[in-house]
mmCIF file of C-alpha atoms and ligand atoms in Angstrom:
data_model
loop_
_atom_site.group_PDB
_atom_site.id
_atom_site.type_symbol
_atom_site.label_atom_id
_atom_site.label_comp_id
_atom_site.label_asym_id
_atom_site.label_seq_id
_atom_site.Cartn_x
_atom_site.Cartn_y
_atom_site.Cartn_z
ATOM 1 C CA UNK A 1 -25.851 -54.450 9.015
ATOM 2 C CA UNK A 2 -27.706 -52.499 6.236
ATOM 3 C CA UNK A 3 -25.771 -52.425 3.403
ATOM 4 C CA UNK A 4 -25.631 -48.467 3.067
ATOM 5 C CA UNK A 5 -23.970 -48.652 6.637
ATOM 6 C CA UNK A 6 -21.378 -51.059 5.193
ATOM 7 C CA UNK A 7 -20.722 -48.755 2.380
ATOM 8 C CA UNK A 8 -20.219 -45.496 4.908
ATOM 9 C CA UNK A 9 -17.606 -47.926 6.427
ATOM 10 C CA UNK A 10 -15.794 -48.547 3.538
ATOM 11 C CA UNK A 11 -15.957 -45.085 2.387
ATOM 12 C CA UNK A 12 -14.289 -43.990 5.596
ATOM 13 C CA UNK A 13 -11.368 -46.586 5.236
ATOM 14 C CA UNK A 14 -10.743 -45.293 1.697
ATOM 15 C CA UNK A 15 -11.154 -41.835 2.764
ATOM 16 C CA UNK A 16 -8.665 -42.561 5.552
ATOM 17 C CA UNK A 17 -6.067 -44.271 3.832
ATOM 18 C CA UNK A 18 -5.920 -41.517 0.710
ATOM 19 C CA UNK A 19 -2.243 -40.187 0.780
ATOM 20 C CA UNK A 20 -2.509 -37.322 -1.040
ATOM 21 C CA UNK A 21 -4.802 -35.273 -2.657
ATOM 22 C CA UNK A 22 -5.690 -36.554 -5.875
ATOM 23 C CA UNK A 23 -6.609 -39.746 -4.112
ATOM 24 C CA UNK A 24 -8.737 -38.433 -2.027
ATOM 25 C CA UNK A 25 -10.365 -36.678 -5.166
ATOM 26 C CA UNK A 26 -10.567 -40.384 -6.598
ATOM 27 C CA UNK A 27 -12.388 -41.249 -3.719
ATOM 28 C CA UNK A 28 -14.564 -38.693 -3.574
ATOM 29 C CA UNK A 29 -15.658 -39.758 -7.276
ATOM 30 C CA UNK A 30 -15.841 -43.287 -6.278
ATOM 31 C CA UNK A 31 -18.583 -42.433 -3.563
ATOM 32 C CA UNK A 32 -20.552 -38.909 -4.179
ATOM 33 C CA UNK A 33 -19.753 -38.195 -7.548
ATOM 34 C CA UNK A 34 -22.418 -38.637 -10.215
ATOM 35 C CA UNK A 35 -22.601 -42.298 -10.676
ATOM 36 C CA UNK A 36 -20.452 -42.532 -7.334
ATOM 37 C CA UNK A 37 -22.022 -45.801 -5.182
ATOM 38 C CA UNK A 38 -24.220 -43.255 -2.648
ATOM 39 C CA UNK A 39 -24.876 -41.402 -5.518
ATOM 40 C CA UNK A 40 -26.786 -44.638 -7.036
ATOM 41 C CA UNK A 41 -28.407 -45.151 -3.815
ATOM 42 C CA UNK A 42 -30.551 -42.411 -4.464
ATOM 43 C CA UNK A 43 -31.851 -44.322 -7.704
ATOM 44 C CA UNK A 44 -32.679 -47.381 -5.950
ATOM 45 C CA UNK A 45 -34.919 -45.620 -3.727
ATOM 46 C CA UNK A 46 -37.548 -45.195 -5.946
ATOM 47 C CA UNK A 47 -38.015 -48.856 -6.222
ATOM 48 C CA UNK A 48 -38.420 -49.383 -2.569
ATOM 49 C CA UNK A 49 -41.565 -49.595 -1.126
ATOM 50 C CA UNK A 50 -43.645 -47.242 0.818
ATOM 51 C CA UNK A 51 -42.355 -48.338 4.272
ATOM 52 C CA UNK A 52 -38.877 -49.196 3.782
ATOM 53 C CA UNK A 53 -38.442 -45.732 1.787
ATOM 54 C CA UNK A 54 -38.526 -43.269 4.726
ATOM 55 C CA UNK A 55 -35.935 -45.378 6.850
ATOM 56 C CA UNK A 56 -33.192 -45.835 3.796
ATOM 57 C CA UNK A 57 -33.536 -42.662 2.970
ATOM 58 C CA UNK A 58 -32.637 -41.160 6.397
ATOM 59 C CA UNK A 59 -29.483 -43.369 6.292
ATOM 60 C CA UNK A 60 -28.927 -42.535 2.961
ATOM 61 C CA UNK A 61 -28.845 -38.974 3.909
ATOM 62 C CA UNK A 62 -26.441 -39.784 6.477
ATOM 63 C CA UNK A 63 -24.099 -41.942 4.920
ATOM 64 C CA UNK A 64 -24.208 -39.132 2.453
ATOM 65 C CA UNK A 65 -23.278 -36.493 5.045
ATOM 66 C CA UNK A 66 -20.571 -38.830 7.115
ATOM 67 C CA UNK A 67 -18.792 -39.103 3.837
ATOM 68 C CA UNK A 68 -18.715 -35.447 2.849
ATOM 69 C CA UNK A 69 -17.677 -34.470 6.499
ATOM 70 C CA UNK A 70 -14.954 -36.896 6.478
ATOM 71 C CA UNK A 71 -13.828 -35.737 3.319
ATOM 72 C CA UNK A 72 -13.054 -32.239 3.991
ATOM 73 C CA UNK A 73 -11.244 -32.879 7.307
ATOM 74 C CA UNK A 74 -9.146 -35.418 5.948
ATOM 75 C CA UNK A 75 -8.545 -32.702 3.022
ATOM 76 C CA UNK A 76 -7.685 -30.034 5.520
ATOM 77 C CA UNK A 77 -4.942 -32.819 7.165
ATOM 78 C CA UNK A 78 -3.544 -33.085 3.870
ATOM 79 C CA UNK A 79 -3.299 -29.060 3.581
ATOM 80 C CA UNK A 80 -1.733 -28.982 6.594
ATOM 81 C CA UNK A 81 0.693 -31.800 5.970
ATOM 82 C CA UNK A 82 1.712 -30.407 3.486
ATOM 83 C CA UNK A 83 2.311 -26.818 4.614
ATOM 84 C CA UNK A 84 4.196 -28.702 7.339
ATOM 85 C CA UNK A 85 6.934 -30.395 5.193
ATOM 86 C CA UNK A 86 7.209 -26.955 2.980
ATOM 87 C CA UNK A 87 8.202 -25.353 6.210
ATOM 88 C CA UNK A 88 10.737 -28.167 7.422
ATOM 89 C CA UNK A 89 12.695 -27.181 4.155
ATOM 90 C CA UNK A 90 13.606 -23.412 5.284
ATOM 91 C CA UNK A 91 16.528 -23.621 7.522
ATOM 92 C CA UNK A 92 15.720 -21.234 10.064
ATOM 93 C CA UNK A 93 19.459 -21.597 11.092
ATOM 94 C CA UNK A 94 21.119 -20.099 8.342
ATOM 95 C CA UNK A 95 22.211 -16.470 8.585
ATOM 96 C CA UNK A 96 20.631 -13.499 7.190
ATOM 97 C CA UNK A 97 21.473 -10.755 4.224
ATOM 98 C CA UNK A 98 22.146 -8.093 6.693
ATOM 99 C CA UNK A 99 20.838 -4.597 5.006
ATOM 100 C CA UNK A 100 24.071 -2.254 4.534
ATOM 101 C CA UNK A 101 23.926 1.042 6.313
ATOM 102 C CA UNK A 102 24.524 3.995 4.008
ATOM 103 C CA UNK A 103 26.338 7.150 4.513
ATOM 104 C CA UNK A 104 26.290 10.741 3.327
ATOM 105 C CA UNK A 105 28.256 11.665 -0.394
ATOM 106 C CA UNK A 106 31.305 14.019 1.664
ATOM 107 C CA UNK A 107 29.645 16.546 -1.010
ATOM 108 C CA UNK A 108 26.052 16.050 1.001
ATOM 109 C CA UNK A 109 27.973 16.644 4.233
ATOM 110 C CA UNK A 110 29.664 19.652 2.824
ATOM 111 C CA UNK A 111 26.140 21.156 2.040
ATOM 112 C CA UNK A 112 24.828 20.296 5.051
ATOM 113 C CA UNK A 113 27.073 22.114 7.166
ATOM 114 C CA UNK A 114 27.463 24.841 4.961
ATOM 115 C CA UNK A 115 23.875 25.428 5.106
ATOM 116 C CA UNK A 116 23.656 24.916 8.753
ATOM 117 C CA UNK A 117 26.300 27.833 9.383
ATOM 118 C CA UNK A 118 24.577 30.462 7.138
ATOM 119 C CA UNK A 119 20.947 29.381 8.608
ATOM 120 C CA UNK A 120 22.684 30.298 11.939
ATOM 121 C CA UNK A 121 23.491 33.703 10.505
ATOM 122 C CA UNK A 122 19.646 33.972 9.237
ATOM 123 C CA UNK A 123 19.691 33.248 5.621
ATOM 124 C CA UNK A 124 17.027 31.396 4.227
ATOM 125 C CA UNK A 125 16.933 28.815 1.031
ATOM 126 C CA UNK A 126 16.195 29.904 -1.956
ATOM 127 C CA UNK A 127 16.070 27.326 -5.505
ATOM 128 C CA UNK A 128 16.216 27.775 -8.853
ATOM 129 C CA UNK A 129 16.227 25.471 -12.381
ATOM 130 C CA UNK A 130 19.406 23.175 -13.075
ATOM 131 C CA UNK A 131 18.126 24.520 -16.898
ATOM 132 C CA UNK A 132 17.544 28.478 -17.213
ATOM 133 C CA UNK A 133 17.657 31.205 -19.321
ATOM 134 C CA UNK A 134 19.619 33.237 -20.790
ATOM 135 C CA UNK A 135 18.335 36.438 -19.207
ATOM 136 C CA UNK A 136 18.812 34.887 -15.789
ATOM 137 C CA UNK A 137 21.832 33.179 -16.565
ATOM 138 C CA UNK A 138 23.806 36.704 -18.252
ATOM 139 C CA UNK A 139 21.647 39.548 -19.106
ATOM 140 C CA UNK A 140 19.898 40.395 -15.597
ATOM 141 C CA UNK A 141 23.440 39.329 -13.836
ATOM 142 C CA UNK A 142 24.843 42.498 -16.052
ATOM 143 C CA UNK A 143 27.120 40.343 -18.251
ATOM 144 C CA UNK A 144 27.667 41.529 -21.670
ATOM 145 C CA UNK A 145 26.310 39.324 -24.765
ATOM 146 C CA UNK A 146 29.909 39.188 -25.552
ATOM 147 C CA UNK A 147 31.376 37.556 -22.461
ATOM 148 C CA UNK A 148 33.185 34.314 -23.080
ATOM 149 C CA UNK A 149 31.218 32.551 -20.337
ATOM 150 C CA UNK A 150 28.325 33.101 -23.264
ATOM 151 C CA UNK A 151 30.109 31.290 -25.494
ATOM 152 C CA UNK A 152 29.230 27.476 -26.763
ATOM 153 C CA UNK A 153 32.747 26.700 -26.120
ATOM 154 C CA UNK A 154 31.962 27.056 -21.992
ATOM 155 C CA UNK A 155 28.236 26.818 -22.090
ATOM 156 C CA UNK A 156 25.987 23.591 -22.572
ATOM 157 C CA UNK A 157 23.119 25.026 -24.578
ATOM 158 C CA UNK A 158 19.820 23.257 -25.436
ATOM 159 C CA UNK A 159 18.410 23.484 -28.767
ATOM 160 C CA UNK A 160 15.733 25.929 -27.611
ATOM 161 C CA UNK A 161 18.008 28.190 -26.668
ATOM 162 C CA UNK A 162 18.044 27.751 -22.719
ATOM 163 C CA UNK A 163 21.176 26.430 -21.496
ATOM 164 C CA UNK A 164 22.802 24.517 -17.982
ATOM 165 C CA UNK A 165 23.255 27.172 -15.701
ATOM 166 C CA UNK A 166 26.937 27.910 -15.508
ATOM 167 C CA UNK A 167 26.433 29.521 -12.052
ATOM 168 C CA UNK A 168 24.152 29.759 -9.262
ATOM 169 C CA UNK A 169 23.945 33.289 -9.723
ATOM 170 C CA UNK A 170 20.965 32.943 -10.864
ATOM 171 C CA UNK A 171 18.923 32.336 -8.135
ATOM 172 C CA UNK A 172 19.497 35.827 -6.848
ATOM 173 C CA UNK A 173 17.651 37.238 -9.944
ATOM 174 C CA UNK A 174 14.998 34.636 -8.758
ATOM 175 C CA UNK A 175 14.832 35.681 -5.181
ATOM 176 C CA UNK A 176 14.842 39.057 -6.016
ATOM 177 C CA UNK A 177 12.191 38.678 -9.071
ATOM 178 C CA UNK A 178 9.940 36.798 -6.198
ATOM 179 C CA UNK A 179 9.853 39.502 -3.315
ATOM 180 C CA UNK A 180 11.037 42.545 -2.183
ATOM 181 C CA UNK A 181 13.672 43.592 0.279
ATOM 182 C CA UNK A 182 15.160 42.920 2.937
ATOM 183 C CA UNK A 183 16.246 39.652 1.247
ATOM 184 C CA UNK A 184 19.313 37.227 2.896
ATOM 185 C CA UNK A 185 19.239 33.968 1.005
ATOM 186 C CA UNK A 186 21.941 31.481 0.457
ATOM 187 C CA UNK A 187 20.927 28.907 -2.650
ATOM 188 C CA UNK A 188 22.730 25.694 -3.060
ATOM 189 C CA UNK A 189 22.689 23.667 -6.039
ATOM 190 C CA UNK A 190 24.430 22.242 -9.387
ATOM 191 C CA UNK A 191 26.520 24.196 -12.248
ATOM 192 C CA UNK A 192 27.647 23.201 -15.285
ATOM 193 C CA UNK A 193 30.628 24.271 -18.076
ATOM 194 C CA UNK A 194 32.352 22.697 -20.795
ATOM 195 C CA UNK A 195 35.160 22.078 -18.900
ATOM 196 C CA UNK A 196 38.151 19.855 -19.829
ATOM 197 C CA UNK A 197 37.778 17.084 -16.976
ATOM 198 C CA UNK A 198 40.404 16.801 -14.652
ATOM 199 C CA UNK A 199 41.996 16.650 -11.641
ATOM 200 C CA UNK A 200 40.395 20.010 -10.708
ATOM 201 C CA UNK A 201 37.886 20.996 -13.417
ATOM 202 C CA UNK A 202 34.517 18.773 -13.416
ATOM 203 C CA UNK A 203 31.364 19.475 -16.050
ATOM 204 C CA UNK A 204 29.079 19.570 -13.004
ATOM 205 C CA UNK A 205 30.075 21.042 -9.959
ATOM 206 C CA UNK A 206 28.380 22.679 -7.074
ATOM 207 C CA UNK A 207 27.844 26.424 -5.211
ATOM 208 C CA UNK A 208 26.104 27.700 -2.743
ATOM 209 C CA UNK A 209 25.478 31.561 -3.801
ATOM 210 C CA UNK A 210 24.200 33.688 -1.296
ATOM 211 C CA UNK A 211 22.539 36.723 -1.418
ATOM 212 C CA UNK A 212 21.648 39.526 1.132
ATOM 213 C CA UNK A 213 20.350 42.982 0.315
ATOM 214 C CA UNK A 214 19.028 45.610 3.207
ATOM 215 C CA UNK A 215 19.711 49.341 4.056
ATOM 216 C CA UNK A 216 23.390 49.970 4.266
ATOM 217 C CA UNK A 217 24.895 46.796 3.613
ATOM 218 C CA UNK A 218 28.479 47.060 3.535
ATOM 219 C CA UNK A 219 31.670 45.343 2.421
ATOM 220 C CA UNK A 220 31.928 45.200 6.095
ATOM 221 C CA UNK A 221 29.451 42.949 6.737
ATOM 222 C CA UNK A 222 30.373 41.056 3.365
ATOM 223 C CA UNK A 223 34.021 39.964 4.652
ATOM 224 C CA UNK A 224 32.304 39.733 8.162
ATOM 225 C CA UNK A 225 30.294 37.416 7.327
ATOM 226 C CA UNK A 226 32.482 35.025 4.503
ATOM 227 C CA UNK A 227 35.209 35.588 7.551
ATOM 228 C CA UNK A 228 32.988 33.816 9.905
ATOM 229 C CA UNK A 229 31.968 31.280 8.136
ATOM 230 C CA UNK A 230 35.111 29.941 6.704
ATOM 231 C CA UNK A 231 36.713 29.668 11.111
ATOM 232 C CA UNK A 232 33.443 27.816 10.906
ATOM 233 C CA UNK A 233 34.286 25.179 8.606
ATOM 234 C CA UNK A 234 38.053 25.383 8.892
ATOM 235 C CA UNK A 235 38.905 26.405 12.354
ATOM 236 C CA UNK A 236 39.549 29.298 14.201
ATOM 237 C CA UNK A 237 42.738 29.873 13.239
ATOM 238 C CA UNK A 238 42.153 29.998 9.712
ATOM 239 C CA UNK A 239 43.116 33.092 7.729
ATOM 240 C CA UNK A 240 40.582 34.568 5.221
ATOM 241 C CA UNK A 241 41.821 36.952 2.516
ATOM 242 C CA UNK A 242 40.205 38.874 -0.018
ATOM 243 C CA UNK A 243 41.529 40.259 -3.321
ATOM 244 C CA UNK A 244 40.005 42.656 -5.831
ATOM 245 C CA UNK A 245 38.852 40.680 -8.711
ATOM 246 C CA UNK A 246 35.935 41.502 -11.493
ATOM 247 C CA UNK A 247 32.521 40.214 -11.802
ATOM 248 C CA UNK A 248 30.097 41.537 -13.906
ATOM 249 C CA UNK A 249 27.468 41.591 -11.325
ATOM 250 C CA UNK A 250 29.365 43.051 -8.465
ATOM 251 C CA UNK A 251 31.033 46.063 -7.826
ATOM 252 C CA UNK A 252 33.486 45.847 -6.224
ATOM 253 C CA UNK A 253 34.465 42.551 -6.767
ATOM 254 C CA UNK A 254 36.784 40.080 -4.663
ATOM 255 C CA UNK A 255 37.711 36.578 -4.618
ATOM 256 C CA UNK A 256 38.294 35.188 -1.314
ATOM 257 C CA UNK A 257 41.419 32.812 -0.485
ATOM 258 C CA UNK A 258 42.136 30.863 3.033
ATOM 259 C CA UNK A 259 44.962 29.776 4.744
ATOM 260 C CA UNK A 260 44.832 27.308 7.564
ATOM 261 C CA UNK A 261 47.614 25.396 9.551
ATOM 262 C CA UNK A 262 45.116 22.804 10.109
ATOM 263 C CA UNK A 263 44.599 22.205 6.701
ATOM 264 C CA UNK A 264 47.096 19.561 4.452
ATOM 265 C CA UNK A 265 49.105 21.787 2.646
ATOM 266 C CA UNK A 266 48.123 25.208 4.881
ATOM 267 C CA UNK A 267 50.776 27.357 4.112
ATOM 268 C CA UNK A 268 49.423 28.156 0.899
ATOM 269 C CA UNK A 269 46.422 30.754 -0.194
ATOM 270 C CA UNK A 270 43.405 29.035 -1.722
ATOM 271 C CA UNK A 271 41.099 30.272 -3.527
ATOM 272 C CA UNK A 272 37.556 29.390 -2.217
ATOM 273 C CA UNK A 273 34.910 31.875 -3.208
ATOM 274 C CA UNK A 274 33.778 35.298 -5.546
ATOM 275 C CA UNK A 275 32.181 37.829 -3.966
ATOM 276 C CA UNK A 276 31.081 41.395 -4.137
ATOM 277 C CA UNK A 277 28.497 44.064 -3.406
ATOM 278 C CA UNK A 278 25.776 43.572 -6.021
ATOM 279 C CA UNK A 279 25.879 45.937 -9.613
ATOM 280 C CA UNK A 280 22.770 48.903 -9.474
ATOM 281 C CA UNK A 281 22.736 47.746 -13.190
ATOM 282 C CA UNK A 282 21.358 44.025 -11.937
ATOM 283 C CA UNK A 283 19.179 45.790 -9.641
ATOM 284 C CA UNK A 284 17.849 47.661 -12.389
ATOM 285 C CA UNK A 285 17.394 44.903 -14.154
ATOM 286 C CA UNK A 286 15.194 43.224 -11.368
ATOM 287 C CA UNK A 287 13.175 45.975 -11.118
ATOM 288 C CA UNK A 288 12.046 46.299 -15.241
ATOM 289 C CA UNK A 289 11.262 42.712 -14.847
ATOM 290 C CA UNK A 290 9.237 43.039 -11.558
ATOM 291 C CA UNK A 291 7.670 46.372 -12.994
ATOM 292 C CA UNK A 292 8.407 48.415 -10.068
ATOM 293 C CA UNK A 293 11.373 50.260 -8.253
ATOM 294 C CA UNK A 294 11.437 47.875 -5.052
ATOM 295 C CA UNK A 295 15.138 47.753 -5.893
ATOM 296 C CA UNK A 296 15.885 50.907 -5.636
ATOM 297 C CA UNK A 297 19.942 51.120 -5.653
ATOM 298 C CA UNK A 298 19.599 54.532 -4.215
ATOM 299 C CA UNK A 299 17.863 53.176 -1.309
ATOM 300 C CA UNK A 300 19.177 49.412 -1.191
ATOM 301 C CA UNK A 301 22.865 47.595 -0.952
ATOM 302 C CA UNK A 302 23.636 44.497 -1.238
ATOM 303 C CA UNK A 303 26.587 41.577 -0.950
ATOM 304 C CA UNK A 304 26.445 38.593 -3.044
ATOM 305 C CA UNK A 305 29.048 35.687 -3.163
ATOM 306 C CA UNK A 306 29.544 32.257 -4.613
ATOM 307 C CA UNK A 307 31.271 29.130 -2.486
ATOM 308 C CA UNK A 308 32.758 26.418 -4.809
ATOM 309 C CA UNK A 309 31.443 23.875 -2.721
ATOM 310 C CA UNK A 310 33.936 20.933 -4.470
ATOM 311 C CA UNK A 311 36.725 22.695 -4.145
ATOM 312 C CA UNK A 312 35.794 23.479 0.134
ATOM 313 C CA UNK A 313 34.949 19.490 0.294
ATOM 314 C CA UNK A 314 38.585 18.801 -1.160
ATOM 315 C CA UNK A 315 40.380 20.987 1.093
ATOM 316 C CA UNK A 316 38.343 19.763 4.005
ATOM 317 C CA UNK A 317 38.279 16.158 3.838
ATOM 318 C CA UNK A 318 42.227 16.322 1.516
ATOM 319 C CA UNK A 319 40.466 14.856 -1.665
ATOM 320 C CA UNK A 320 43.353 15.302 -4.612
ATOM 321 C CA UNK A 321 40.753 14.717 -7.321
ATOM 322 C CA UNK A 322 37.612 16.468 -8.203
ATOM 323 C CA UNK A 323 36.183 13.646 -9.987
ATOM 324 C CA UNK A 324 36.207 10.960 -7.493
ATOM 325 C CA UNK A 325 32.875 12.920 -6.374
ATOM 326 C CA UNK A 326 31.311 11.282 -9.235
ATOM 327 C CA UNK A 327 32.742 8.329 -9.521
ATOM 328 C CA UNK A 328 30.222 6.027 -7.345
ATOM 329 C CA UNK A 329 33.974 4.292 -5.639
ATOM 330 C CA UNK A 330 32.711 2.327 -2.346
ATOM 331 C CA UNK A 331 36.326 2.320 -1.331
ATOM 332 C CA UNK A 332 36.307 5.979 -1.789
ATOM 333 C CA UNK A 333 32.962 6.737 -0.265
ATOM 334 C CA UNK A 334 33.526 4.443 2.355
ATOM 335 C CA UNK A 335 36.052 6.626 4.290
ATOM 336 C CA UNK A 336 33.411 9.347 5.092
ATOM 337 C CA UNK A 337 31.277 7.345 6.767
HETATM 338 N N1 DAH B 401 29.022 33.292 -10.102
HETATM 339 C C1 DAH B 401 30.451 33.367 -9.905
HETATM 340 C C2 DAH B 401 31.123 32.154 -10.543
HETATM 341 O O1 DAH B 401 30.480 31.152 -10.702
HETATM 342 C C3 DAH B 401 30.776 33.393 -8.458
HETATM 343 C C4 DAH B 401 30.309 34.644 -7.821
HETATM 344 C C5 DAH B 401 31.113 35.768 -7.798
HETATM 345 C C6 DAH B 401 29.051 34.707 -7.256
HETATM 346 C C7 DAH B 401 30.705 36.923 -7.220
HETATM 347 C C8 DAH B 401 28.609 35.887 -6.700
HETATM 348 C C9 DAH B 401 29.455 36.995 -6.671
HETATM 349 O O2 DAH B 401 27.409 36.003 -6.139
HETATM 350 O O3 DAH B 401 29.023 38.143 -6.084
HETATM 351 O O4 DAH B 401 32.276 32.209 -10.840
#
């Protein structure tokens, strides 16, 4: 046996028998690395003689290559061996963090049926900014620079001036700034007033104004359609009434109460909604910002009305506190799934 076959033979035993992968690297020193034993094979060649060279060095080249080849697969056994025992540590039997299911805020579901009801009547959704202007916010909506709902006492102004919309009123100067009539549009959306917090008062609260302006649009069709839409979300038996109230913006102007045996605590009137047919003076004031006269109050009327969309949500689902909305209670949430 030639002694470079002896030392292949030993180099496979060692390569073999290496447990892990630093000894394995060892051995890989001990044989191919730089002064490794093949390695000094290659030195000794050039003392051989002319004959002999040609045969060593084809075993060399060999031994060389049997070595490297046995190196790598007995690296990728340790790789897998390893990968092997990693995976025998995850207990596949152990149960798994099931992912929670979430449910609608009763507010959300409020919207959403809200919305649904008035899309079925053909209004369409219009938005406006949480943060607005003055001019949308009072002047254009025909309320007086001295109306208390201007003051800083029930108004959260920013420093610039612009201030938390107190209303969704707004929107209707919006819609109407936007396009021309015929307009029906309902806008849902956030409002905000210095409020004392309680039971039934909340800093942030939500409407849903809505808006529709054609050729002889009537009161009629005003009660007609605030009538149909509260048997919608009450029942048919509920009773809608309106009273004469005042809004600057509307003329005349009514708040809208409901009574409904099916309702906890039905035999008394509550107040739901303000409504009216919209003020020539905030038509007027839509047309000197659009620069035309596509407003014309000779030739246009219009209804308007805001839904206090907390206070429908507490009479629906027979919430006693406004500002559990807000308060992120799982127990509370919970019971509108
Ligand atoms: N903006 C009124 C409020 O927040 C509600 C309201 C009353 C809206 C009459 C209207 C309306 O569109 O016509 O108290």
């Amino acid at each position: 046996m030639h002694p470079l076959e002896q030392l292949r033979d030993d180099a496979l035993r060692d390569i073999e028998s290496a447990r892990d992968e630093q000894a394995l690297e060892a051995t890989r020193v001990k044989y191919l690395g730089r002064s490794g034993s093949v390695s000094s094979w290659g030195e000794q060649m050039k003392t051989l003689g002319k004959e002999e060279r040609p045969i060593v060095g084809k075993l060399l080249n060999e031994t060389r290559n049997a070595v490297a080849a046995a190196i790598e697969q007995r690296a990728g056994k340790l790789r897998s061996q390893k990968e092997t025992e990693a995976l025998e540590k995850i207990d596949i039997s152990l149960p798994g963090t099931p992912s929670e299911r979430g449910s609608l805020h009763p507010l959300t579901q409020m919207l959403d049926r809200s919305i649904d009801i008035f899309r079925r009547m053909g209004f369409a959704l219009a938005d406006g900014p949480d943060i607005d202007d003055e001019w949308h916010c009072f002047d254009a909506l025909n309320t007086p620079p001295e109306h208390p709902a201007r003051n800083e006492q029930d108004t959260f102004y920013l420093p610039d001036g612009r201030l938390l919309r107190t209303h969704t009123s707004t929107v209707q100067i919006r819609a109407m700034q936007a396009a021309p009539p015929p307009m029906r549009v309902i806008a849902p959306g956030s409002c905000y007033r210095r409020d004392e917090v309680d039971a039934t008062h909340s800093a942030q609260f939500h409407q849903i104004e809505g808006l529709y302006v054609d050729e002889k649009v009537s009161v009629a069709d005003l009660k007609g359609t605030l009538e149909f839409f509260m048997r919608e979300i009450f029942g048919p038996d509920t009773l809608v009434q309106f009273r004469p109230h005042f809004f600057p913006f509307t003329e005349p102007s009514l708040e809208v109460y409901v009574k409904s045996k099916a309702l906890k605590g039905g035999e008394q009137w509550i107040e739901v909604a303000g409504c009216g047919m919209v003020h020539p003076a905030v038509f007027e004031a839509v047309n000197k910002a659009r620069g035309d006269k596509a407003y014309d109050p000779e030739k246009w009327t219009g209804f308007a009305f805001g839904l206090g969309m907390d206070r429908l949500a507490m009479i629906l689902f027979d919430i006693p506190d406004v500002r559990l909305f807000a308060q992120n209670d799982l127990r509370f949430l919970r019971q509108f799934a």
